[in-house]
XYZ file of C-alpha atoms in Angstrom:
596
model
C 222.677 -48.836 238.106
C 222.114 -52.181 239.834
C 218.995 -52.896 237.754
C 220.848 -51.852 234.613
C 223.613 -54.325 235.455
C 221.126 -57.132 236.073
C 219.276 -56.323 232.842
C 222.551 -56.327 230.936
C 223.633 -59.686 232.356
C 220.230 -61.269 231.715
C 220.081 -60.195 228.106
C 223.790 -60.585 227.515
C 223.900 -57.032 226.284
C 227.211 -55.965 227.885
C 227.547 -53.363 225.194
C 224.330 -51.736 226.358
C 225.497 -51.840 229.969
C 228.758 -50.146 229.070
C 226.878 -47.498 227.106
C 224.610 -46.763 230.086
C 227.591 -46.447 232.433
C 229.311 -44.171 229.933
C 226.272 -41.901 229.774
C 226.036 -41.696 233.557
C 229.717 -40.823 233.921
C 229.471 -38.234 231.189
C 226.438 -36.563 232.785
C 228.056 -36.649 236.238
C 231.193 -34.997 234.896
C 229.166 -32.394 233.029
C 227.133 -31.604 236.136
C 230.210 -31.231 238.354
C 231.906 -28.973 235.835
C 228.773 -26.845 235.399
C 228.249 -26.522 239.172
C 231.862 -25.476 239.632
C 231.627 -22.794 236.936
C 228.331 -21.574 238.383
C 229.869 -21.273 241.844
C 232.855 -19.316 240.539
C 230.632 -17.015 238.472
C 228.268 -16.413 241.372
C 231.096 -15.643 243.796
C 232.545 -13.125 241.362
C 229.272 -11.255 241.029
C 228.044 -11.804 244.574
C 224.686 -13.026 243.271
C 223.580 -15.373 246.082
C 219.986 -15.193 244.880
C 221.046 -16.606 241.543
C 222.964 -19.424 243.262
C 219.747 -20.360 245.071
C 217.817 -20.394 241.794
C 220.483 -22.571 240.199
C 220.270 -24.901 243.190
C 216.524 -25.243 242.686
C 217.134 -26.178 239.085
C 219.707 -28.782 240.112
C 217.286 -30.463 242.519
C 214.589 -30.650 239.864
C 216.976 -32.346 237.439
C 217.440 -29.331 235.178
C 221.174 -28.905 234.580
C 221.034 -25.382 233.173
C 224.187 -23.300 233.349
C 224.362 -19.901 235.010
C 225.062 -18.146 231.717
C 221.634 -19.295 230.495
C 219.983 -17.871 233.593
C 221.866 -14.566 233.195
C 220.943 -14.273 229.533
C 217.234 -14.606 230.192
C 217.057 -11.355 232.189
C 213.759 -12.484 233.689
C 211.703 -10.389 236.098
C 211.277 -11.171 239.786
C 207.918 -12.796 239.019
C 209.745 -15.658 237.302
C 209.058 -19.040 238.846
C 211.559 -21.901 238.683
C 209.671 -24.802 240.185
C 211.006 -27.930 241.842
C 207.686 -29.128 243.236
C 206.618 -32.693 242.458
C 203.403 -31.435 240.889
C 205.280 -29.041 238.592
C 204.536 -30.814 235.320
C 200.913 -31.417 236.259
C 200.380 -27.741 237.030
C 202.034 -26.632 233.801
C 199.955 -29.088 231.772
C 196.706 -28.002 233.360
C 197.441 -24.312 232.828
C 198.459 -24.737 229.201
C 195.889 -24.968 226.411
C 196.237 -25.200 222.638
C 193.026 -23.184 222.412
C 192.700 -19.438 222.950
C 189.793 -17.124 223.736
C 191.377 -14.349 221.665
C 190.529 -14.885 217.964
C 193.592 -12.927 216.801
C 195.858 -15.529 218.389
C 196.672 -19.117 217.478
C 198.907 -21.964 218.639
C 201.620 -23.568 216.539
C 202.802 -27.053 217.436
C 205.504 -29.439 216.239
C 206.548 -32.737 217.815
C 209.091 -35.531 217.623
C 207.925 -39.145 218.143
C 210.271 -41.024 220.476
C 208.967 -44.526 219.800
C 211.277 -47.329 220.924
C 213.995 -44.721 221.422
C 216.011 -44.015 224.560
C 215.532 -40.329 225.389
C 217.544 -40.269 228.607
C 218.861 -36.737 229.256
C 217.379 -35.419 226.009
C 215.041 -32.880 227.579
C 217.871 -31.341 229.630
C 219.703 -30.529 226.411
C 216.502 -29.293 224.777
C 215.712 -26.893 227.620
C 219.255 -25.550 227.698
C 219.097 -24.976 223.965
C 215.749 -23.163 224.230
C 217.029 -20.872 226.999
C 220.123 -20.052 224.976
C 217.854 -18.844 222.165
C 215.253 -17.019 224.255
C 217.704 -15.434 226.679
C 219.767 -12.975 224.595
C 216.750 -11.460 222.842
C 216.298 -7.786 223.682
C 215.233 -5.551 220.800
C 213.589 -6.655 217.576
C 212.608 -4.527 214.599
C 209.268 -5.851 213.353
C 209.508 -6.305 209.579
C 205.839 -5.506 209.064
C 205.660 -2.449 211.293
C 204.488 0.368 209.015
C 205.749 3.036 211.418
C 209.228 1.471 211.560
C 209.085 1.514 215.350
C 211.602 -0.369 217.474
C 209.943 -3.192 219.354
C 211.340 -4.249 222.738
C 210.336 -7.364 224.559
C 211.435 -9.264 227.615
C 210.782 -12.563 229.343
C 208.072 -11.965 231.913
C 207.699 -15.517 233.151
C 209.796 -18.687 233.164
C 208.624 -21.975 234.626
C 210.824 -25.023 234.541
C 210.505 -28.572 235.845
C 211.984 -31.951 235.043
C 209.892 -32.655 231.940
C 208.615 -29.227 230.854
C 209.650 -25.644 230.177
C 207.265 -22.675 229.898
C 208.324 -19.156 228.887
C 206.279 -16.020 228.282
C 207.646 -13.102 226.265
C 206.041 -9.662 226.325
C 206.505 -7.281 223.425
C 206.198 -3.514 223.780
C 206.264 -0.903 221.055
C 207.900 2.398 221.936
C 205.475 5.290 221.962
C 202.384 3.066 222.301
C 201.447 2.588 225.925
C 199.700 -0.644 226.740
C 200.102 -2.096 223.244
C 201.649 -5.438 224.185
C 201.745 -8.725 222.354
C 202.481 -11.834 224.401
C 204.160 -14.898 222.898
C 204.151 -18.090 224.963
C 206.422 -21.101 224.482
C 205.776 -24.521 225.989
C 208.189 -27.447 225.579
C 207.431 -30.768 227.251
C 207.791 -34.523 227.111
C 204.544 -36.488 227.204
C 203.349 -40.105 226.917
C 201.327 -41.001 223.846
C 198.372 -42.097 225.988
C 198.170 -38.718 227.756
C 195.309 -36.289 227.129
C 197.975 -33.624 226.586
C 199.621 -35.478 223.708
C 198.818 -33.737 220.392
C 197.879 -36.092 217.542
C 198.365 -39.097 219.821
C 196.805 -41.321 217.145
C 200.088 -41.185 215.189
C 202.060 -42.897 217.982
C 200.954 -46.264 219.370
C 203.304 -46.289 222.352
C 206.211 -44.182 223.475
C 206.633 -40.480 224.124
C 206.492 -37.235 222.181
C 208.699 -34.209 222.512
C 206.269 -31.325 221.960
C 207.321 -27.778 221.098
C 204.438 -25.306 220.897
C 204.078 -21.533 220.730
C 201.044 -19.269 221.121
C 200.790 -15.713 219.798
C 199.422 -13.229 217.283
C 198.226 -14.723 214.006
C 199.020 -11.554 212.028
C 201.462 -11.836 209.120
C 201.262 -15.638 209.250
C 202.414 -15.686 212.899
C 205.547 -13.784 211.936
C 206.027 -12.495 215.488
C 206.039 -16.073 216.866
C 208.624 -17.263 214.377
C 210.882 -14.259 214.786
C 210.827 -14.207 218.586
C 212.530 -17.581 218.711
C 210.213 -20.353 217.525
C 212.099 -20.907 214.289
C 215.495 -21.058 215.985
C 214.189 -23.289 218.759
C 212.824 -25.825 216.270
C 216.000 -25.845 214.183
C 218.200 -26.262 217.254
C 216.048 -28.994 218.774
C 216.108 -30.892 215.485
C 219.898 -30.863 215.674
C 219.899 -31.848 219.365
C 217.535 -34.786 218.756
C 219.633 -36.131 215.878
C 222.886 -35.796 217.808
C 221.571 -37.228 221.079
C 219.660 -40.189 219.649
C 221.810 -40.913 216.632
C 218.790 -41.977 214.576
C 216.188 -40.251 212.426
C 213.068 -39.416 214.453
C 209.664 -38.760 212.931
C 208.782 -35.071 213.147
C 205.220 -33.800 212.754
C 203.443 -30.468 212.383
C 199.931 -30.259 213.828
C 197.151 -28.406 212.016
C 196.523 -25.227 214.085
C 192.834 -25.185 213.138
C 192.367 -28.763 214.374
C 194.147 -27.869 217.612
C 191.956 -24.791 218.116
C 188.560 -26.206 217.188
C 188.609 -29.889 218.138
C 190.338 -32.401 220.405
C 194.119 -31.829 220.057
C 194.660 -35.578 220.500
C 192.809 -36.118 217.217
C 194.465 -33.291 215.307
C 195.618 -33.867 211.743
C 199.342 -33.643 211.122
C 201.814 -33.244 208.300
C 205.022 -35.227 208.530
C 208.194 -33.232 208.035
C 210.545 -34.515 205.372
C 213.907 -32.756 205.474
C 214.601 -33.642 201.861
C 211.760 -31.351 200.776
C 212.265 -28.682 203.432
C 212.793 -25.829 200.978
C 211.132 -27.247 197.891
C 207.399 -26.697 198.440
C 205.837 -23.578 196.902
C 202.101 -24.025 197.605
C 201.005 -21.020 199.700
C 198.103 -22.866 201.348
C 197.451 -26.402 202.543
C 194.444 -28.453 203.623
C 194.260 -31.063 206.338
C 191.960 -34.102 206.300
C 189.291 -32.111 208.140
C 189.212 -29.515 205.354
C 190.966 -26.726 207.249
C 192.907 -24.450 204.931
C 195.975 -22.834 206.465
C 198.897 -20.807 205.216
C 202.138 -22.739 204.804
C 204.020 -19.650 205.961
C 202.097 -19.816 209.226
C 202.850 -23.532 209.691
C 206.517 -23.527 208.741
C 207.529 -19.871 208.793
C 209.166 -17.889 206.008
C 212.931 -18.034 205.707
C 215.484 -15.251 205.511
C 216.334 -16.246 201.956
C 212.769 -15.904 200.700
C 213.011 -13.578 197.708
C 209.717 -14.114 195.959
C 206.312 -13.367 197.458
C 204.897 -16.469 195.761
C 207.559 -18.781 197.181
C 206.730 -20.337 200.507
C 209.330 -22.545 202.156
C 207.726 -25.567 203.769
C 208.886 -28.809 205.254
C 205.993 -30.941 204.197
C 205.932 -34.390 202.742
C 202.275 -34.860 203.375
C 200.373 -38.047 202.699
C 197.524 -37.334 205.093
C 196.126 -34.217 203.481
C 195.534 -32.638 200.121
C 197.042 -29.328 199.092
C 195.397 -26.517 197.236
C 197.254 -23.951 195.210
C 196.195 -20.354 195.626
C 198.233 -17.613 194.017
C 199.197 -14.579 196.033
C 197.588 -11.410 194.785
C 199.644 -8.564 193.419
C 199.457 -5.078 194.837
C 197.833 -3.703 191.708
C 194.044 -4.002 192.061
C 191.973 -5.072 189.064
C 189.263 -2.572 189.989
C 190.048 0.912 191.248
C 188.363 2.029 194.449
C 186.591 4.820 192.583
C 184.753 2.249 190.446
C 183.308 0.665 193.593
C 182.106 3.792 195.387
C 178.696 3.853 193.717
C 177.720 0.608 195.459
C 178.912 1.592 198.964
C 176.297 3.296 201.164
C 176.095 5.161 204.461
C 173.729 3.353 206.838
C 171.978 4.930 209.832
C 169.460 3.964 212.520
C 166.836 6.747 212.449
C 164.710 7.525 215.507
C 161.778 9.222 213.746
C 160.067 10.539 216.873
C 163.245 12.177 218.208
C 164.274 13.216 214.687
C 167.839 12.033 215.097
C 170.167 9.352 213.819
C 171.135 7.081 216.693
C 173.827 4.924 215.113
C 175.830 4.979 211.890
C 177.717 2.396 209.835
C 178.466 1.354 206.288
C 176.900 -1.119 203.867
C 176.744 -1.966 200.188
C 174.169 -2.741 197.510
C 173.981 -6.522 197.084
C 170.918 -6.587 194.765
C 170.299 -3.566 192.537
C 166.923 -4.866 191.338
C 165.241 -5.413 194.706
C 167.219 -2.731 196.538
C 168.842 -5.086 199.057
C 171.603 -3.747 201.296
C 174.028 -5.842 203.357
C 175.382 -4.281 206.543
C 176.347 -5.078 210.155
C 173.675 -6.317 212.544
C 174.981 -4.433 215.583
C 173.897 -1.136 213.997
C 170.257 -2.163 214.575
C 170.570 -4.691 217.437
C 172.459 -4.730 220.714
C 174.858 -7.615 220.180
C 177.338 -8.933 222.710
C 178.957 -12.333 222.478
C 177.410 -14.760 224.965
C 174.498 -12.419 225.773
C 170.889 -12.299 224.641
C 170.248 -10.478 221.363
C 168.596 -7.103 221.925
C 165.306 -6.004 220.309
C 165.018 -4.858 216.702
C 165.993 -1.215 216.040
C 167.538 -1.322 219.544
C 164.086 -1.065 221.095
C 163.112 2.210 219.379
C 159.378 1.972 218.628
C 159.228 4.267 215.611
C 162.466 3.695 213.749
C 163.752 3.054 210.256
C 167.022 2.552 208.468
C 168.247 5.438 206.333
C 170.564 4.934 203.380
C 173.025 7.509 202.084
C 174.373 7.181 198.554
C 177.382 8.798 196.925
C 176.890 12.049 195.028
C 179.691 13.748 193.107
C 179.823 17.507 193.437
C 182.250 20.408 193.480
C 182.861 19.635 197.163
C 184.026 16.105 196.325
C 182.560 12.621 196.687
C 180.124 12.673 199.606
C 177.048 10.738 200.685
C 173.506 12.131 200.957
C 170.704 10.356 202.793
C 168.456 9.396 199.896
C 166.399 6.340 200.941
C 164.784 4.668 203.906
C 164.743 0.892 204.370
C 163.337 -1.920 206.501
C 165.078 -4.873 208.148
C 164.494 -8.152 206.310
C 166.460 -10.546 208.550
C 165.406 -11.166 212.127
C 167.421 -14.181 213.320
C 170.962 -12.907 213.822
C 172.083 -15.018 216.778
C 174.874 -16.607 214.725
C 175.896 -13.727 212.459
C 176.565 -10.000 212.829
C 174.827 -9.079 209.573
C 171.388 -7.971 208.338
C 169.730 -7.456 204.999
C 167.860 -4.175 204.468
C 165.337 -3.515 201.689
C 164.959 0.031 200.378
C 161.279 0.992 200.537
C 161.111 4.779 200.001
C 163.101 7.592 198.378
C 163.355 11.087 199.834
C 162.147 13.817 197.504
C 165.200 15.847 198.461
C 168.408 13.961 199.401
C 169.921 15.498 202.505
C 173.102 15.569 204.542
C 172.828 15.751 208.314
C 176.259 16.295 209.817
C 174.792 17.060 213.233
C 172.861 13.699 213.335
C 169.549 15.612 213.344
C 167.152 14.340 210.673
C 163.564 15.594 210.474
C 160.725 13.693 208.851
C 161.127 13.832 205.078
C 158.664 13.746 202.213
C 159.249 10.511 200.373
C 158.121 8.381 197.456
C 157.487 4.620 197.845
C 159.647 2.185 195.874
C 157.757 -1.011 195.162
C 159.196 -4.475 194.872
C 161.443 -4.845 191.819
C 161.324 -1.127 190.925
C 164.637 -0.195 192.465
C 166.345 -1.038 189.162
C 165.167 2.339 187.887
C 167.625 3.957 190.290
C 170.453 2.421 188.234
C 172.466 1.717 191.350
C 175.669 -0.300 191.175
C 176.093 -3.504 193.153
C 179.043 -5.486 194.426
C 179.498 -9.213 193.860
C 180.491 -11.740 196.501
C 183.504 -14.047 196.395
C 185.195 -16.516 198.738
C 188.327 -15.208 200.483
C 191.840 -16.525 200.026
C 194.566 -16.544 202.643
C 197.146 -13.775 202.317
C 195.340 -11.924 199.522
C 195.423 -8.141 199.533
C 192.175 -6.437 200.592
C 190.590 -2.991 201.001
C 187.994 -1.868 203.545
C 185.727 0.889 202.245
C 183.652 2.800 204.779
C 182.573 6.020 206.452
C 184.878 6.506 209.431
C 183.122 8.127 212.390
C 185.757 9.284 214.866
C 185.064 12.993 215.246
C 186.707 15.889 213.502
C 188.444 19.001 214.834
C 186.643 20.245 217.949
C 183.916 17.597 217.567
C 184.137 14.339 219.458
C 183.090 10.970 218.102
C 179.287 10.823 217.751
C 178.747 14.589 217.608
C 178.913 14.761 213.814
C 178.329 12.320 210.973
C 181.067 11.921 208.400
C 179.680 11.605 204.856
C 183.028 11.013 203.109
C 184.390 7.576 202.294
C 187.781 6.312 203.417
C 189.821 3.295 202.333
C 192.094 1.097 204.459
C 194.358 -1.622 203.071
C 195.494 -4.941 204.509
C 195.429 -8.653 203.863
C 193.706 -11.871 204.949
C 195.329 -13.598 207.943
C 193.005 -16.504 208.635
C 189.657 -17.967 207.628
C 187.510 -19.548 210.327
C 184.467 -20.875 208.513
C 181.689 -22.852 210.210
C 183.538 -23.314 213.487
C 181.708 -25.161 216.255
C 181.678 -23.105 219.444
C 183.501 -24.409 222.517
C 180.620 -23.195 224.696
C 177.066 -24.047 223.664
C 174.600 -21.179 224.111
C 170.818 -20.966 224.093
C 168.715 -20.102 221.009
C 168.529 -16.345 221.770
C 172.203 -15.878 222.613
C 174.520 -14.132 220.175
C 177.312 -16.551 219.225
C 178.762 -16.082 215.712
C 180.192 -19.257 214.172
C 182.248 -17.971 211.251
C 184.655 -15.113 210.689
C 187.615 -13.962 208.643
C 190.639 -12.517 210.428
C 192.398 -9.719 208.555
C 195.217 -7.357 209.384
C 193.841 -3.936 208.577
C 193.277 -1.015 210.914
C 189.548 -0.295 211.257
C 187.626 2.498 212.946
C 184.072 3.186 214.194
C 181.730 3.762 211.282
C 183.301 1.117 209.060
C 181.068 -1.564 210.587
C 179.140 -3.317 207.829
C 181.449 -1.882 205.207
C 182.559 -4.136 202.361
C 186.000 -5.695 202.437
C 186.956 -6.212 198.801
C 189.788 -8.104 197.154
C 191.961 -6.942 194.280
C 189.199 -7.803 191.786
C 186.702 -5.576 193.571
C 184.692 -8.564 194.886
C 183.380 -8.571 198.460
C 184.934 -11.265 200.684
C 183.127 -10.121 203.850
C 181.781 -7.170 205.823
C 183.413 -5.537 208.844
C 182.058 -6.870 212.133
C 184.485 -5.748 214.832
C 188.100 -5.058 215.653
C 190.380 -6.593 218.259
C 190.454 -4.864 221.644
C 194.093 -5.802 222.225
C 195.446 -5.052 218.742
C 193.718 -2.438 216.587
C 195.528 -3.790 213.548
C 193.392 -6.936 213.668
C 189.858 -6.851 212.289
C 187.119 -9.503 211.910
C 184.734 -9.970 208.996
C 181.466 -11.785 208.441
C 182.415 -14.118 205.544
C 180.596 -14.248 202.223
C 179.629 -17.885 202.872
C 177.239 -16.550 205.542
C 176.210 -13.434 203.619
C 175.148 -15.524 200.630
C 172.930 -17.703 202.822
C 171.023 -14.849 204.456
C 170.717 -13.034 201.108
C 169.182 -16.102 199.460
C 166.876 -16.593 202.433
C 165.513 -13.035 202.051
C 165.012 -13.401 198.317
C 163.002 -16.604 198.797
C 160.639 -14.854 201.211
C 160.093 -11.819 199.005
C 156.937 -11.767 196.829
C 157.467 -12.929 193.260
C 157.903 -10.262 190.620
C 154.811 -9.259 188.655
C 155.003 -9.651 184.895
């Protein structure tokens, strides 16, 4: 107060001095009133533990009322910190990056350049707790089983310049199926390593509001669990508290995840165009394509699937228009079945099929099949790639094709094939070339397959088989997709692996995210499996669908199934066509030229 008085007298700004005094008196009055109400409320309920927690908040400068603390209903593991190193610890423990590919981090910020932000964060934190506290049960709009979803605040950490909250979601009837959403609100200097897109602010501070969670349905769970309301409320608080318009930015989530967050590209929010944009996807200066629904969230008044409400007046990136696909596919699944094949790893000496997956015909002239690499190699991220055919000395690939009969549409093992790609350290995919045809196509439900009489198929002669093939196409965010494959999960009294299913199944979903040519955070050696590109889709997948084609509404392949998420079986990962095209071209170049 003394320094404020001196500063006011030196500059002659008595008006500023009076304003500062007014603010201090107002905050003092507010604090006294809040403490009094807290004391009365605590005495009525006898909650001495809560009084102690409130006291901790007071000491740390966080004037949060008791009703906020009650509303949160946090567990005993909640930490409300008043330690001097509180902000440092929170900053060090928070990261915009995530090891779980099905999760992402959303981030928006307000630039407080040449603006007095005294007391602003106290109001922001109170507002955030008001929103996060009352939440109890939420009906997920995309839950196919219409199951009630309950969640609660598992952790709350609060200090003078930061607030961290962790929400845990649980679905009734599904033990262990939890989805965690994390919120982190903090005030940071523009020269800090924790300041996102610091290049947009020369000096001053940023108010950063970020949230980390499941990427499915364009991060719908993040937006619905409070992120949307927090952003809207903070926007109102900032305008009211500062009395001036403050620049608001949205950081590109792909830049935040795959590069230095300080250098992330941003879009500036323009309130005049908040509900006017209709482009479903956007590109940042680094070329990342992201869904506008994921960046800005869909609104309650969205009535058209092609209308995406955004808040973007973007001069730093170009936008690309991609239409949402309709639910009616251009090609029926039945038209595609002829090109989908059952793939097996055949141990000839033991006369049994060791592993099974799905694939599809990519070249009907040369007999080239695309499928998953882990069917023939032991692949584990960050570990050395295993030997070809999983170390089996006398092994081959067997290919089952669809045959229509009175029993339905089933696959019979008809061909054997050889592996044509040998360097799979960066991709879970291989190309097989059909080399022989069995004289008598056979089913082997018990996984036992004896040596068969076969006929060689020479280079370029596979066209005589008149097999169908599937074409490749680049994926588009939010387009409808189908996974076609042979699910191997047991049947009746048989457990998984005891029998081989020869009947195709179809699963439906849509594209969540496209991570193409991403540089790894950890650099591995030349023999270590470390895939660089993948497509994230929401579609339940099962064992046996590995290598199966994921097709769009036009019947074009956008990728093959690589793996599913361990924490959420609704999330699946594909090897993108950008990689499949490269390895397919590489094989064709190495094959002998066709004889005239």
